[in-house]
């Protein structure tokens, strides 16, 4: 759902600001800063099935720490290497993708 929300925001930004503007790329980078760490979190937290609750909690703590650090690294890489970024669009892309988590909690499926 995060990837879908990000792609919709990228398409909307391209339609609004144009494909050559920094808006679509900035929103895509912001969305990637949300959904890539979330994918890594899921891989770490749910790598093993049928483990004790203590081990599961430990896996979630480790996954959350890795997710946080990866998010910081992605924002740092974007800031260092992509000078033509729109910072507001970058943040909007991140928030749009992160909001998918809350919509997922509200959905019945």
PDB file of N, CA and C in Angstrom:
ATOM      1  N   UNK A   1       0.828  -1.179   0.000  1.00  0.00           N
ATOM      2  CA  UNK A   1       0.000   0.000   0.000  1.00  0.00           C
ATOM      3  C   UNK A   1       0.886   1.261   0.000  1.00  0.00           C
ATOM      4  N   UNK A   2       2.030   1.198   0.684  1.00  0.00           N
ATOM      5  CA  UNK A   2       2.927   2.357   0.685  1.00  0.00           C
ATOM      6  C   UNK A   2       3.450   2.649  -0.717  1.00  0.00           C
ATOM      7  N   UNK A   3       3.791   1.607  -1.446  1.00  0.00           N
ATOM      8  CA  UNK A   3       4.283   1.797  -2.811  1.00  0.00           C
ATOM      9  C   UNK A   3       3.179   2.372  -3.688  1.00  0.00           C
ATOM     10  N   UNK A   4       1.969   1.878  -3.544  1.00  0.00           N
ATOM     11  CA  UNK A   4       0.839   2.384  -4.317  1.00  0.00           C
ATOM     12  C   UNK A   4       0.591   3.856  -4.025  1.00  0.00           C
ATOM     13  N   UNK A   5       0.575   4.229  -2.750  1.00  0.00           N
ATOM     14  CA  UNK A   5       0.368   5.629  -2.376  1.00  0.00           C
ATOM     15  C   UNK A   5       1.478   6.503  -2.958  1.00  0.00           C
ATOM     16  N   UNK A   6       2.714   6.006  -2.900  1.00  0.00           N
ATOM     17  CA  UNK A   6       3.839   6.772  -3.437  1.00  0.00           C
ATOM     18  C   UNK A   6       3.688   6.969  -4.944  1.00  0.00           C
ATOM     19  N   UNK A   7       3.337   5.922  -5.651  1.00  0.00           N
ATOM     20  CA  UNK A   7       3.189   6.030  -7.102  1.00  0.00           C
ATOM     21  C   UNK A   7       2.064   6.987  -7.495  1.00  0.00           C
ATOM     22  N   UNK A   8       0.972   6.955  -6.755  1.00  0.00           N
ATOM     23  CA  UNK A   8      -0.128   7.897  -7.022  1.00  0.00           C
ATOM     24  C   UNK A   8       0.350   9.330  -6.792  1.00  0.00           C
ATOM     25  N   UNK A   9       1.102   9.558  -5.727  1.00  0.00           N
ATOM     26  CA  UNK A   9       1.628  10.900  -5.449  1.00  0.00           C
ATOM     27  C   UNK A   9       2.624  11.340  -6.514  1.00  0.00           C
ATOM     28  N   UNK A  10       3.452  10.423  -6.997  1.00  0.00           N
ATOM     29  CA  UNK A  10       4.420  10.748  -8.061  1.00  0.00           C
ATOM     30  C   UNK A  10       3.678  11.130  -9.340  1.00  0.00           C
ATOM     31  N   UNK A  11       2.661  10.379  -9.689  1.00  0.00           N
ATOM     32  CA  UNK A  11       1.879  10.685 -10.890  1.00  0.00           C
ATOM     33  C   UNK A  11       1.187  12.037 -10.756  1.00  0.00           C
ATOM     34  N   UNK A  12       0.626  12.310  -9.574  1.00  0.00           N
ATOM     35  CA  UNK A  12      -0.024  13.596  -9.343  1.00  0.00           C
ATOM     36  C   UNK A  12       0.985  14.742  -9.430  1.00  0.00           C
ATOM     37  N   UNK A  13       2.171  14.539  -8.885  1.00  0.00           N
ATOM     38  CA  UNK A  13       3.211  15.582  -8.937  1.00  0.00           C
ATOM     39  C   UNK A  13       3.685  15.801 -10.364  1.00  0.00           C
ATOM     40  N   UNK A  14       3.793  14.735 -11.140  1.00  0.00           N
ATOM     41  CA  UNK A  14       4.204  14.865 -12.536  1.00  0.00           C
ATOM     42  C   UNK A  14       3.141  15.600 -13.341  1.00  0.00           C
ATOM     43  N   UNK A  15       1.884  15.327 -13.044  1.00  0.00           N
ATOM     44  CA  UNK A  15       0.802  16.014 -13.745  1.00  0.00           C
ATOM     45  C   UNK A  15       0.740  17.487 -13.353  1.00  0.00           C
ATOM     46  N   UNK A  16       1.041  17.781 -12.094  1.00  0.00           N
ATOM     47  CA  UNK A  16       0.941  19.152 -11.609  1.00  0.00           C
ATOM     48  C   UNK A  16       2.169  19.980 -11.969  1.00  0.00           C
ATOM     49  N   UNK A  17       3.342  19.451 -11.700  1.00  0.00           N
ATOM     50  CA  UNK A  17       4.563  20.227 -11.901  1.00  0.00           C
ATOM     51  C   UNK A  17       5.308  19.911 -13.183  1.00  0.00           C
ATOM     52  N   UNK A  18       4.908  18.844 -13.853  1.00  0.00           N
ATOM     53  CA  UNK A  18       5.602  18.430 -15.060  1.00  0.00           C
ATOM     54  C   UNK A  18       6.610  17.341 -14.762  1.00  0.00           C
ATOM     55  N   UNK A  19       6.857  16.522 -15.755  1.00  0.00           N
ATOM     56  CA  UNK A  19       7.760  15.385 -15.597  1.00  0.00           C
ATOM     57  C   UNK A  19       9.197  15.853 -15.357  1.00  0.00           C
ATOM     58  N   UNK A  20       9.569  16.992 -15.932  1.00  0.00           N
ATOM     59  CA  UNK A  20      10.940  17.492 -15.807  1.00  0.00           C
ATOM     60  C   UNK A  20      11.192  18.272 -14.517  1.00  0.00           C
ATOM     61  N   UNK A  21      10.150  18.527 -13.743  1.00  0.00           N
ATOM     62  CA  UNK A  21      10.338  19.261 -12.491  1.00  0.00           C
ATOM     63  C   UNK A  21      10.927  18.340 -11.430  1.00  0.00           C
ATOM     64  N   UNK A  22      11.471  18.897 -10.370  1.00  0.00           N
ATOM     65  CA  UNK A  22      12.034  18.052  -9.304  1.00  0.00           C
ATOM     66  C   UNK A  22      10.961  17.410  -8.410  1.00  0.00           C
ATOM     67  N   UNK A  23       9.704  17.767  -8.592  1.00  0.00           N
ATOM     68  CA  UNK A  23       8.649  17.260  -7.702  1.00  0.00           C
ATOM     69  C   UNK A  23       8.464  15.740  -7.759  1.00  0.00           C
ATOM     70  N   UNK A  24       8.296  15.138  -8.946  1.00  0.00           N
ATOM     71  CA  UNK A  24       8.072  13.680  -8.943  1.00  0.00           C
ATOM     72  C   UNK A  24       9.244  12.886  -8.344  1.00  0.00           C
ATOM     73  N   UNK A  25      10.462  13.268  -8.678  1.00  0.00           N
ATOM     74  CA  UNK A  25      11.625  12.567  -8.130  1.00  0.00           C
ATOM     75  C   UNK A  25      11.753  12.754  -6.629  1.00  0.00           C
ATOM     76  N   UNK A  26      11.430  13.946  -6.157  1.00  0.00           N
ATOM     77  CA  UNK A  26      11.503  14.219  -4.722  1.00  0.00           C
ATOM     78  C   UNK A  26      10.468  13.398  -3.966  1.00  0.00           C
ATOM     79  N   UNK A  27       9.260  13.321  -4.510  1.00  0.00           N
ATOM     80  CA  UNK A  27       8.213  12.530  -3.860  1.00  0.00           C
ATOM     81  C   UNK A  27       8.578  11.047  -3.893  1.00  0.00           C
ATOM     82  N   UNK A  28       9.137  10.587  -5.008  1.00  0.00           N
ATOM     83  CA  UNK A  28       9.561   9.193  -5.091  1.00  0.00           C
ATOM     84  C   UNK A  28      10.659   8.883  -4.071  1.00  0.00           C
ATOM     85  N   UNK A  29      11.608   9.788  -3.921  1.00  0.00           N
ATOM     86  CA  UNK A  29      12.677   9.585  -2.927  1.00  0.00           C
ATOM     87  C   UNK A  29      12.110   9.570  -1.513  1.00  0.00           C
ATOM     88  N   UNK A  30      11.172  10.464  -1.229  1.00  0.00           N
ATOM     89  CA  UNK A  30      10.539  10.478   0.090  1.00  0.00           C
ATOM     90  C   UNK A  30       9.753   9.212   0.359  1.00  0.00           C
ATOM     91  N   UNK A  31       9.030   8.752  -0.659  1.00  0.00           N
ATOM     92  CA  UNK A  31       8.287   7.498  -0.511  1.00  0.00           C
ATOM     93  C   UNK A  31       9.212   6.321  -0.311  1.00  0.00           C
ATOM     94  N   UNK A  32      10.326   6.321  -1.049  1.00  0.00           N
ATOM     95  CA  UNK A  32      11.302   5.237  -0.896  1.00  0.00           C
ATOM     96  C   UNK A  32      11.907   5.232   0.501  1.00  0.00           C
ATOM     97  N   UNK A  33      12.054   6.422   1.088  1.00  0.00           N
ATOM     98  CA  UNK A  33      12.583   6.511   2.453  1.00  0.00           C
ATOM     99  C   UNK A  33      11.604   5.936   3.470  1.00  0.00           C
ATOM    100  N   UNK A  34      10.370   5.751   3.070  1.00  0.00           N
ATOM    101  CA  UNK A  34       9.384   5.123   3.949  1.00  0.00           C
ATOM    102  C   UNK A  34       9.222   3.636   3.641  1.00  0.00           C
ATOM    103  N   UNK A  35       9.060   3.292   2.341  1.00  0.00           N
ATOM    104  CA  UNK A  35       8.715   1.899   2.054  1.00  0.00           C
ATOM    105  C   UNK A  35       9.910   0.952   2.005  1.00  0.00           C
ATOM    106  N   UNK A  36      11.090   1.410   1.647  1.00  0.00           N
ATOM    107  CA  UNK A  36      12.247   0.506   1.660  1.00  0.00           C
ATOM    108  C   UNK A  36      12.603   0.055   3.079  1.00  0.00           C
ATOM    109  N   UNK A  37      12.695   0.974   4.052  1.00  0.00           N
ATOM    110  CA  UNK A  37      12.946   0.519   5.425  1.00  0.00           C
ATOM    111  C   UNK A  37      11.818  -0.368   5.970  1.00  0.00           C
ATOM    112  N   UNK A  38      10.590  -0.117   5.539  1.00  0.00           N
ATOM    113  CA  UNK A  38       9.474  -0.959   5.992  1.00  0.00           C
ATOM    114  C   UNK A  38       9.616  -2.381   5.465  1.00  0.00           C
ATOM    115  N   UNK A  39      10.087  -2.518   4.229  1.00  0.00           N
ATOM    116  CA  UNK A  39      10.322  -3.854   3.679  1.00  0.00           C
ATOM    117  C   UNK A  39      11.429  -4.577   4.439  1.00  0.00           C
ATOM    118  N   UNK A  40      12.489  -3.848   4.765  1.00  0.00           N
ATOM    119  CA  UNK A  40      13.590  -4.442   5.535  1.00  0.00           C
ATOM    120  C   UNK A  40      13.097  -4.840   6.926  1.00  0.00           C
ATOM    121  N   UNK A  41      12.278  -3.989   7.532  1.00  0.00           N
ATOM    122  CA  UNK A  41      11.694  -4.301   8.842  1.00  0.00           C
ATOM    123  C   UNK A  41      10.942  -5.627   8.792  1.00  0.00           C
ATOM    124  N   UNK A  42      10.095  -5.781   7.787  1.00  0.00           N
ATOM    125  CA  UNK A  42       9.294  -7.000   7.678  1.00  0.00           C
ATOM    126  C   UNK A  42      10.180  -8.231   7.494  1.00  0.00           C
ATOM    127  N   UNK A  43      11.225  -8.089   6.704  1.00  0.00           N
ATOM    128  CA  UNK A  43      12.129  -9.221   6.481  1.00  0.00           C
ATOM    129  C   UNK A  43      12.837  -9.639   7.771  1.00  0.00           C
ATOM    130  N   UNK A  44      13.238  -8.653   8.569  1.00  0.00           N
ATOM    131  CA  UNK A  44      13.948  -8.963   9.818  1.00  0.00           C
ATOM    132  C   UNK A  44      12.982  -9.475  10.886  1.00  0.00           C
ATOM    133  N   UNK A  45      11.865  -8.767  11.077  1.00  0.00           N
ATOM    134  CA  UNK A  45      10.950  -9.098  12.164  1.00  0.00           C
ATOM    135  C   UNK A  45      10.263 -10.445  11.968  1.00  0.00           C
ATOM    136  N   UNK A  46      10.027 -10.803  10.721  1.00  0.00           N
ATOM    137  CA  UNK A  46       9.290 -12.034  10.455  1.00  0.00           C
ATOM    138  C   UNK A  46      10.135 -13.078   9.726  1.00  0.00           C
ATOM    139  N   UNK A  47      11.429 -13.037   9.952  1.00  0.00           N
ATOM    140  CA  UNK A  47      12.337 -13.974   9.284  1.00  0.00           C
ATOM    141  C   UNK A  47      12.118 -15.407   9.768  1.00  0.00           C
ATOM    142  N   UNK A  48      11.812 -15.552  11.031  1.00  0.00           N
ATOM    143  CA  UNK A  48      11.634 -16.890  11.598  1.00  0.00           C
ATOM    144  C   UNK A  48      10.205 -17.046  12.097  1.00  0.00           C
ATOM    145  N   UNK A  49       9.655 -18.184  11.840  1.00  0.00           N
ATOM    146  CA  UNK A  49       8.299 -18.502  12.298  1.00  0.00           C
ATOM    147  C   UNK A  49       8.378 -19.372  13.541  1.00  0.00           C
ATOM    148  N   UNK A  50       7.338 -19.326  14.314  1.00  0.00           N
ATOM    149  CA  UNK A  50       7.198 -20.168  15.502  1.00  0.00           C
ATOM    150  C   UNK A  50       8.367 -20.003  16.468  1.00  0.00           C
ATOM    151  N   UNK A  51       8.531 -18.786  16.937  1.00  0.00           N
ATOM    152  CA  UNK A  51       9.549 -18.516  17.947  1.00  0.00           C
ATOM    153  C   UNK A  51       8.852 -18.021  19.203  1.00  0.00           C
ATOM    154  N   UNK A  52       9.570 -17.998  20.283  1.00  0.00           N
ATOM    155  CA  UNK A  52       8.979 -17.576  21.550  1.00  0.00           C
ATOM    156  C   UNK A  52       8.629 -16.086  21.501  1.00  0.00           C
ATOM    157  N   UNK A  53       7.696 -15.654  22.323  1.00  0.00           N
ATOM    158  CA  UNK A  53       7.348 -14.239  22.347  1.00  0.00           C
ATOM    159  C   UNK A  53       8.547 -13.330  22.645  1.00  0.00           C
ATOM    160  N   UNK A  54       9.445 -13.778  23.504  1.00  0.00           N
ATOM    161  CA  UNK A  54      10.627 -12.973  23.821  1.00  0.00           C
ATOM    162  C   UNK A  54      11.515 -12.800  22.588  1.00  0.00           C
ATOM    163  N   UNK A  55      11.709 -13.877  21.839  1.00  0.00           N
ATOM    164  CA  UNK A  55      12.519 -13.791  20.617  1.00  0.00           C
ATOM    165  C   UNK A  55      11.830 -12.934  19.559  1.00  0.00           C
ATOM    166  N   UNK A  56      10.517 -13.034  19.471  1.00  0.00           N
ATOM    167  CA  UNK A  56       9.762 -12.222  18.517  1.00  0.00           C
ATOM    168  C   UNK A  56       9.881 -10.737  18.866  1.00  0.00           C
ATOM    169  N   UNK A  57       9.773 -10.417  20.144  1.00  0.00           N
ATOM    170  CA  UNK A  57       9.907  -9.028  20.574  1.00  0.00           C
ATOM    171  C   UNK A  57      11.313  -8.502  20.280  1.00  0.00           C
ATOM    172  N   UNK A  58      12.307  -9.321  20.513  1.00  0.00           N
ATOM    173  CA  UNK A  58      13.695  -8.935  20.221  1.00  0.00           C
ATOM    174  C   UNK A  58      13.873  -8.678  18.727  1.00  0.00           C
ATOM    175  N   UNK A  59      13.291  -9.538  17.896  1.00  0.00           N
ATOM    176  CA  UNK A  59      13.379  -9.355  16.447  1.00  0.00           C
ATOM    177  C   UNK A  59      12.720  -8.046  16.029  1.00  0.00           C
ATOM    178  N   UNK A  60      11.605  -7.707  16.647  1.00  0.00           N
ATOM    179  CA  UNK A  60      10.933  -6.445  16.324  1.00  0.00           C
ATOM    180  C   UNK A  60      11.757  -5.238  16.758  1.00  0.00           C
ATOM    181  N   UNK A  61      12.388  -5.317  17.904  1.00  0.00           N
ATOM    182  CA  UNK A  61      13.249  -4.216  18.355  1.00  0.00           C
ATOM    183  C   UNK A  61      14.427  -4.020  17.405  1.00  0.00           C
ATOM    184  N   UNK A  62      15.051  -5.105  17.005  1.00  0.00           N
ATOM    185  CA  UNK A  62      16.167  -5.019  16.055  1.00  0.00           C
ATOM    186  C   UNK A  62      15.681  -4.468  14.720  1.00  0.00           C
ATOM    187  N   UNK A  63      14.547  -4.972  14.253  1.00  0.00           N
ATOM    188  CA  UNK A  63      13.993  -4.515  12.978  1.00  0.00           C
ATOM    189  C   UNK A  63      13.671  -3.027  13.022  1.00  0.00           C
ATOM    190  N   UNK A  64      13.130  -2.558  14.129  1.00  0.00           N
ATOM    191  CA  UNK A  64      12.802  -1.138  14.249  1.00  0.00           C
ATOM    192  C   UNK A  64      14.050  -0.277  14.256  1.00  0.00           C
ATOM    193  N   UNK A  65      15.101  -0.729  14.913  1.00  0.00           N
ATOM    194  CA  UNK A  65      16.363   0.016  14.929  1.00  0.00           C
ATOM    195  C   UNK A  65      16.965   0.092  13.523  1.00  0.00           C
ATOM    196  N   UNK A  66      16.950  -1.029  12.811  1.00  0.00           N
ATOM    197  CA  UNK A  66      17.468  -1.044  11.441  1.00  0.00           C
ATOM    198  C   UNK A  66      16.614  -0.151  10.548  1.00  0.00           C
ATOM    199  N   UNK A  67      15.313  -0.208  10.725  1.00  0.00           N
ATOM    200  CA  UNK A  67      14.401   0.634   9.932  1.00  0.00           C
ATOM    201  C   UNK A  67      14.695   2.112  10.153  1.00  0.00           C
ATOM    202  N   UNK A  68      14.880   2.507  11.391  1.00  0.00           N
ATOM    203  CA  UNK A  68      15.177   3.904  11.706  1.00  0.00           C
ATOM    204  C   UNK A  68      16.499   4.336  11.079  1.00  0.00           C
ATOM    205  N   UNK A  69      17.531   3.529  11.263  1.00  0.00           N
ATOM    206  CA  UNK A  69      18.846   3.871  10.707  1.00  0.00           C
ATOM    207  C   UNK A  69      18.820   3.929   9.180  1.00  0.00           C
ATOM    208  N   UNK A  70      18.125   2.999   8.556  1.00  0.00           N
ATOM    209  CA  UNK A  70      18.026   2.997   7.098  1.00  0.00           C
ATOM    210  C   UNK A  70      17.272   4.230   6.591  1.00  0.00           C
ATOM    211  N   UNK A  71      16.249   4.641   7.312  1.00  0.00           N
ATOM    212  CA  UNK A  71      15.521   5.863   6.942  1.00  0.00           C
ATOM    213  C   UNK A  71      16.446   7.068   6.997  1.00  0.00           C
ATOM    214  N   UNK A  72      17.223   7.184   8.054  1.00  0.00           N
ATOM    215  CA  UNK A  72      18.172   8.286   8.196  1.00  0.00           C
ATOM    216  C   UNK A  72      19.215   8.245   7.074  1.00  0.00           C
ATOM    217  N   UNK A  73      19.714   7.058   6.765  1.00  0.00           N
ATOM    218  CA  UNK A  73      20.705   6.911   5.696  1.00  0.00           C
ATOM    219  C   UNK A  73      20.122   7.326   4.347  1.00  0.00           C
ATOM    220  N   UNK A  74      18.902   6.908   4.058  1.00  0.00           N
ATOM    221  CA  UNK A  74      18.280   7.276   2.782  1.00  0.00           C
ATOM    222  C   UNK A  74      18.122   8.784   2.670  1.00  0.00           C
ATOM    223  N   UNK A  75      17.634   9.428   3.728  1.00  0.00           N
ATOM    224  CA  UNK A  75      17.504  10.893   3.696  1.00  0.00           C
ATOM    225  C   UNK A  75      18.874  11.555   3.547  1.00  0.00           C
ATOM    226  N   UNK A  76      19.893  11.002   4.210  1.00  0.00           N
ATOM    227  CA  UNK A  76      21.241  11.547   4.087  1.00  0.00           C
ATOM    228  C   UNK A  76      21.801  11.419   2.683  1.00  0.00           C
ATOM    229  N   UNK A  77      21.600  10.258   2.074  1.00  0.00           N
ATOM    230  CA  UNK A  77      22.070  10.046   0.701  1.00  0.00           C
ATOM    231  C   UNK A  77      21.361  10.994  -0.254  1.00  0.00           C
ATOM    232  N   UNK A  78      20.077  11.153  -0.082  1.00  0.00           N
ATOM    233  CA  UNK A  78      19.316  12.074  -0.939  1.00  0.00           C
ATOM    234  C   UNK A  78      19.837  13.498  -0.767  1.00  0.00           C
ATOM    235  N   UNK A  79      20.068  13.907   0.465  1.00  0.00           N
ATOM    236  CA  UNK A  79      20.556  15.267   0.725  1.00  0.00           C
ATOM    237  C   UNK A  79      21.952  15.493   0.146  1.00  0.00           C
ATOM    238  N   UNK A  80      22.801  14.481   0.203  1.00  0.00           N
ATOM    239  CA  UNK A  80      24.176  14.626  -0.283  1.00  0.00           C
ATOM    240  C   UNK A  80      24.302  14.580  -1.801  1.00  0.00           C
ATOM    241  N   UNK A  81      23.549  13.697  -2.430  1.00  0.00           N
ATOM    242  CA  UNK A  81      23.785  13.422  -3.840  1.00  0.00           C
ATOM    243  C   UNK A  81      22.755  14.016  -4.804  1.00  0.00           C
ATOM    244  N   UNK A  82      21.621  14.417  -4.314  1.00  0.00           N
ATOM    245  CA  UNK A  82      20.577  14.944  -5.194  1.00  0.00           C
ATOM    246  C   UNK A  82      20.281  16.392  -4.817  1.00  0.00           C
ATOM    247  N   UNK A  83      21.021  17.293  -5.406  1.00  0.00           N
ATOM    248  CA  UNK A  83      20.905  18.718  -5.058  1.00  0.00           C
ATOM    249  C   UNK A  83      19.663  19.376  -5.642  1.00  0.00           C
ATOM    250  N   UNK A  84      19.051  18.751  -6.647  1.00  0.00           N
ATOM    251  CA  UNK A  84      17.889  19.348  -7.298  1.00  0.00           C
ATOM    252  C   UNK A  84      16.579  18.892  -6.655  1.00  0.00           C
ATOM    253  N   UNK A  85      16.639  18.417  -5.429  1.00  0.00           N
ATOM    254  CA  UNK A  85      15.446  17.928  -4.750  1.00  0.00           C
ATOM    255  C   UNK A  85      14.625  19.082  -4.188  1.00  0.00           C
ATOM    256  N   UNK A  86      13.339  18.866  -4.149  1.00  0.00           N
ATOM    257  CA  UNK A  86      12.432  19.777  -3.460  1.00  0.00           C
ATOM    258  C   UNK A  86      12.209  19.198  -2.063  1.00  0.00           C
ATOM    259  N   UNK A  87      12.691  19.878  -1.054  1.00  0.00           N
ATOM    260  CA  UNK A  87      12.587  19.367   0.321  1.00  0.00           C
ATOM    261  C   UNK A  87      11.129  19.201   0.752  1.00  0.00           C
ATOM    262  N   UNK A  88      10.241  20.187   0.477  1.00  0.00           N
ATOM    263  CA  UNK A  88       8.835  19.959   0.848  1.00  0.00           C
ATOM    264  C   UNK A  88       8.229  18.735   0.152  1.00  0.00           C
ATOM    265  N   UNK A  89       8.556  18.535  -1.126  1.00  0.00           N
ATOM    266  CA  UNK A  89       8.029  17.370  -1.839  1.00  0.00           C
ATOM    267  C   UNK A  89       8.628  16.077  -1.288  1.00  0.00           C
ATOM    268  N   UNK A  90       9.878  16.107  -0.879  1.00  0.00           N
ATOM    269  CA  UNK A  90      10.526  14.944  -0.268  1.00  0.00           C
ATOM    270  C   UNK A  90       9.792  14.547   1.012  1.00  0.00           C
ATOM    271  N   UNK A  91       9.503  15.528   1.843  1.00  0.00           N
ATOM    272  CA  UNK A  91       8.789  15.268   3.098  1.00  0.00           C
ATOM    273  C   UNK A  91       7.362  14.808   2.819  1.00  0.00           C
ATOM    274  N   UNK A  92       6.709  15.417   1.846  1.00  0.00           N
ATOM    275  CA  UNK A  92       5.343  15.008   1.488  1.00  0.00           C
ATOM    276  C   UNK A  92       5.341  13.562   0.995  1.00  0.00           C
ATOM    277  N   UNK A  93       6.321  13.201   0.169  1.00  0.00           N
ATOM    278  CA  UNK A  93       6.410  11.821  -0.303  1.00  0.00           C
ATOM    279  C   UNK A  93       6.572  10.844   0.849  1.00  0.00           C
ATOM    280  N   UNK A  94       7.396  11.215   1.823  1.00  0.00           N
ATOM    281  CA  UNK A  94       7.584  10.360   2.993  1.00  0.00           C
ATOM    282  C   UNK A  94       6.273  10.231   3.780  1.00  0.00           C
ATOM    283  N   UNK A  95       5.614  11.347   4.012  1.00  0.00           N
ATOM    284  CA  UNK A  95       4.376  11.330   4.788  1.00  0.00           C
ATOM    285  C   UNK A  95       3.254  10.582   4.076  1.00  0.00           C
ATOM    286  N   UNK A  96       3.189  10.730   2.763  1.00  0.00           N
ATOM    287  CA  UNK A  96       2.167  10.003   1.997  1.00  0.00           C
ATOM    288  C   UNK A  96       2.382   8.499   2.145  1.00  0.00           C
ATOM    289  N   UNK A  97       3.612   8.060   1.966  1.00  0.00           N
ATOM    290  CA  UNK A  97       3.901   6.627   2.087  1.00  0.00           C
ATOM    291  C   UNK A  97       3.690   6.147   3.523  1.00  0.00           C
ATOM    292  N   UNK A  98       4.115   6.929   4.492  1.00  0.00           N
ATOM    293  CA  UNK A  98       3.951   6.530   5.896  1.00  0.00           C
ATOM    294  C   UNK A  98       2.478   6.499   6.295  1.00  0.00           C
ATOM    295  N   UNK A  99       1.655   7.357   5.684  1.00  0.00           N
ATOM    296  CA  UNK A  99       0.229   7.377   6.015  1.00  0.00           C
ATOM    297  C   UNK A  99      -0.468   6.095   5.567  1.00  0.00           C
ATOM    298  N   UNK A 100       0.108   5.390   4.603  1.00  0.00           N
ATOM    299  CA  UNK A 100      -0.493   4.136   4.149  1.00  0.00           C
ATOM    300  C   UNK A 100      -0.573   3.133   5.296  1.00  0.00           C
ATOM    301  N   UNK A 101       0.366   3.204   6.216  1.00  0.00           N
ATOM    302  CA  UNK A 101       0.343   2.323   7.390  1.00  0.00           C
ATOM    303  C   UNK A 101      -0.951   2.523   8.167  1.00  0.00           C
ATOM    304  N   UNK A 102      -1.338   3.764   8.370  1.00  0.00           N
ATOM    305  CA  UNK A 102      -2.540   4.066   9.145  1.00  0.00           C
ATOM    306  C   UNK A 102      -3.796   3.679   8.383  1.00  0.00           C
ATOM    307  N   UNK A 103      -3.798   3.876   7.064  1.00  0.00           N
ATOM    308  CA  UNK A 103      -4.932   3.424   6.266  1.00  0.00           C
ATOM    309  C   UNK A 103      -5.036   1.909   6.293  1.00  0.00           C
ATOM    310  N   UNK A 104      -3.917   1.236   6.320  1.00  0.00           N
ATOM    311  CA  UNK A 104      -3.911  -0.213   6.422  1.00  0.00           C
ATOM    312  C   UNK A 104      -4.516  -0.698   7.729  1.00  0.00           C
ATOM    313  N   UNK A 105      -4.243   0.022   8.794  1.00  0.00           N
ATOM    314  CA  UNK A 105      -4.834  -0.356  10.090  1.00  0.00           C
ATOM    315  C   UNK A 105      -6.338  -0.136  10.110  1.00  0.00           C
ATOM    316  N   UNK A 106      -6.806   0.859   9.359  1.00  0.00           N
ATOM    317  CA  UNK A 106      -8.229   1.171   9.331  1.00  0.00           C
ATOM    318  C   UNK A 106      -9.028   0.256   8.406  1.00  0.00           C
ATOM    319  N   UNK A 107      -8.343  -0.378   7.457  1.00  0.00           N
ATOM    320  CA  UNK A 107      -9.048  -1.234   6.512  1.00  0.00           C
ATOM    321  C   UNK A 107      -9.391  -2.561   7.189  1.00  0.00           C
ATOM    322  N   UNK A 108     -10.441  -3.189   6.717  1.00  0.00           N
ATOM    323  CA  UNK A 108     -10.916  -4.430   7.337  1.00  0.00           C
ATOM    324  C   UNK A 108     -10.197  -5.659   6.800  1.00  0.00           C
ATOM    325  N   UNK A 109      -9.468  -5.528   5.717  1.00  0.00           N
ATOM    326  CA  UNK A 109      -8.783  -6.700   5.140  1.00  0.00           C
ATOM    327  C   UNK A 109      -7.375  -6.765   5.591  1.00  0.00           C
TER     328      UNK A 109
END
